[in-house]
Amino acid sequence: MAADLQPVAQLLDATLDPRTNKQAEISLLQQEKTPGFSLILLQIVANDSYSHTTRLASALCFKNFDEEGIYKLPQNEVVAIKQELIGLMVSVPPAVQSQLGEAISVIASSDFWERWDTLVDDLVSRLTVDNTVVNNGVLQVAHSIFKRWRPLFRSDDLFTEINHVLSKFCTPFLTLFENTDRLIDQNKDNKQALDQLFATLNLIIKLFYDLSCQDLPPVFEENLPAIAALLHKYLTYENPLLRTTDDAEAGSLEHVKAGICEVLVLYVQKYEDAFGPLLGRFVTSSWDLLTAAGPQIKFDILVSKALHFLTAVTHVQEHAQNFNSEQVLGQVVESVILPNLTLRESDEELFEDEPIEFIRRDLEGSDSDTRRRAATDFLRQLMHHFEKLVTDVVSRYIDHYLAEYKVNPTGKWKSKDTAVYLFSSIAAKGVTTAAQGVKSTNSLVNVIDFFQNNIANDLIADSGVPPILKVDAIKFLYTFRSQMTKEQWHTAFPLVVKHLQSSDYVVYTYAAIAVERVLSLSTENEGPIFGKEDLSPLAKDLLEHLFKLVEKDTAPEKVQENEFLMKCVMRVLIVIKDGVIPSVDEVLSHFIDITKNISSNPSNPRFYYYHFEAIGALIRFAAPSQPEKLEKSLYEPFATVLQQDIQEFIPYVFQLFAALLEANPSASLSEYYTSLIPPVIMPSLWESKGNVPALVRLLSSMIPRGASEIVKNNQVEPILGIFQKLISAKASETYGFDLLEVVIASFSVSTLEPYFVPMLNIMLMRLQNSKTDNFTLRFVKFYHFMSSRDKEGLGADFVERLADQIQAGVFTPLYMSIVLPETQKIARPLDRKTAVVSLTKTLADSTAFADKYKKGWGYTCEALLKLLENPPVPSDMDDSILDLDVDDISFGVGFTQLNTCRKLPRDPWPEITDVKRWVGSYLKEADSRHSGRVSAEYVEWMTVAF
């Protein structure tokens, strides 16, 4: 067996070397097809004769292999994996444990608990009294599985799974909690033992949250006073041996206390009736923690979680009343709010030394664990209950700090920073949205007056203002952007744009952020704050400067460091639309240079997402007028991405190739695209799930234009092979149907004649053996696509003959049990419109329904009338660009939709504007063509039906 391990181990090592990783990854993909490959990976992980990096690479490879679906493996191999994993997990180093834990979680997400009902028993059996290494491994596995419950909605299946776990796990879990507490007391002078035990305690706290996240476990409720005593003990626990010397890194003690605060938030929010009587001492202790915590970064997570707890407490009216006095609120502001809002030395260092990190923490919402955000949330929750009282108390502090600044602007600039932050905290109400910022404000303060009196001069001044105050001014406008009128923004906008010229990284980045958000801002009555006419005169210089900022450091990691700049480029292009045409050459040149640069080392998914969105905007608005220029310019960098197999970029490039082709008004296929067909239909390219949606779109764009060449080059059959592959998997079945419809619409019936029966047979086998709701509905849409195209030689009778060639009489149950009932579930207007056309043409012209399926004719008529009760309304084909929050997008080697160049839905029946009128007219004409047959069928159906 050792001989089998060595080649795989060498390949794993080669994946860690940039010089050999591409070829090694290809070789590993081939190895995956070898029987027992997954077990070989686990044996490498288990073998401590291999280096730590090799074992870690093997664990990572196993996790990724697992995510692709271990149930393609023989059942005996799956069983062996399950038997090996837990024991292996508890015996390997922590970094390797983490990867195996994720792999177990993936398996558990599909198999636990019904197909892996021994898992909990296996975990419990491995818990020990005092072996922290083994216990930590078991707890890590349990946490990786049970944490899946946290975001889920209640359901019978979920609670069946949870109850299965609780019945087996809770009692030994509480015993472990007690044992760990006892061992901590016994080893209070043993640092090494304490470190291990607090790692255990940290996992216990996480699991306590997992087990409680959906409902209060009965065992926990019965023992709640004892559990609360342990939680309180460790919320207030101190031991010099657990103090870290690194002021920037939280230690195990801080993490345990922060975890306890998270548990407290959960119990206050969900189980206040049971936990309320035990709450008092936790509030007092949390207050003590907050007032005692120093400004060091290592306390940040604890301070923010403790503030979250106090915020949760004040959600409860009864507890909130404890703060209902001017004196108490003054203490809150003095002792808790101000220390955590005031700019620290470490914040200034981050501003100067790691500016992009400062921006991300401060702006994106990833700062939910920062002191400032947590303190602001606490203050706003108090505002919710006592708006006037809090406003009055905080306003005195704002006035105080502003006065300090006015006396000594140079020495007391931090006082103004605190004042601006305090004002923003009490001025904003409700939810702050990514699209519009603050939508509702405190009526007791005036946002615009505060800006004009205290902030505007910082934007106007060319010198003498500290960079952080510049940032405060820009951020204030960004935060309250929806509170300003169109006229006010047209005055303020040039001041913000001016700061793109700043030499300070944070200042010009915040300016780009504010510009981007304002350009996307609209009012309900007046439309966009800035339109094409407003921005076009500035656009050329604005774009050139933004590109200059992006490219000022040519190292690939630096070029793509600042996604905010590229997002601003994208937004400018979206707003100016075809106003970019005079600058196409310059903009193209920058995009090509950046693409080539970052191709060598893609490192920031957000940056290259916005980069390709920006190129998509350029294609959308400039390609229709000069398609050849864009095709020729972009072909070389895009083709290089494909040749060099840059996985991160490939799905984007295929989408952009498709957008370029779709924007070209010519009906022919250029030599660039003709040369793309052979590689695009290679099966290997379709192995990556992330490529599939973009490849289908590209192929669907090429097929209609290159149909004759495809037939000439015998490429129809390989394309249908792609359809067969796609339709066999749940994840890609929709794309398979999309591709097939393009094929049928583009090639003659005679060309496809040999393939119709096999294609339909594949679909019927799926419907019989492994149908899903999605597959069934998509099949019904496909049926109507075929049935409605009678002029192309298809139609309902054509489908009926195909079905009968597969099995005599199969059409009747297919139509009656699947097509007609599922038709009513079709939601998209264009799909419903096609269904209306399909059913109407069946009633009007089908010989089979007139002669063989008379009952079917009546049921079809009934289905059509039901559709017409809610007739599909013609779409206005809105071409606006969706403004998605990038944090809602999953990044990585996979598919991410580009919205700037998304394919717009096409109405296959644009001539039909009034569906009901068309149905009546078509049936009347058909009745005349068929000598009254349609009306006779209708009368006969009405007679039978009523």
Coordinates of C-alpha atoms in Angstrom, one line a residue, residues 16 38 49 59 97 166 237 254 376 395 443 462 499 529 540 542 579 619 634 698 709 798 844 867:
L16 CA 2.2 23.4 -3.5
S38 CA -10.2 8.7 -1.4
S49 CA 6.1 9.9 8.2
A59 CA -6.7 16.5 3.8
Q97 CA -8.4 18.5 11.8
L166 CA -29.9 15.6 22.0
Y237 CA -12.5 34.0 35.3
E254 CA -10.9 36.2 25.6
T376 CA -23.1 52.3 18.1
S395 CA -25.6 66.0 22.3
S443 CA -36.2 64.1 14.1
D462 CA -7.2 72.1 0.4
H499 CA -10.6 64.0 -3.1
I529 CA -29.5 61.7 -8.9
K540 CA -13.2 60.7 -19.4
L542 CA -12.7 60.5 -14.0
G579 CA -21.2 58.1 -23.5
I619 CA -19.3 45.7 -24.1
L634 CA -10.3 41.5 -26.3
L698 CA -21.6 31.2 -25.2
E709 CA -20.5 25.6 -40.2
F798 CA -44.6 15.7 -33.9
A844 CA -56.4 24.6 -33.5
L867 CA -53.9 30.0 -18.1

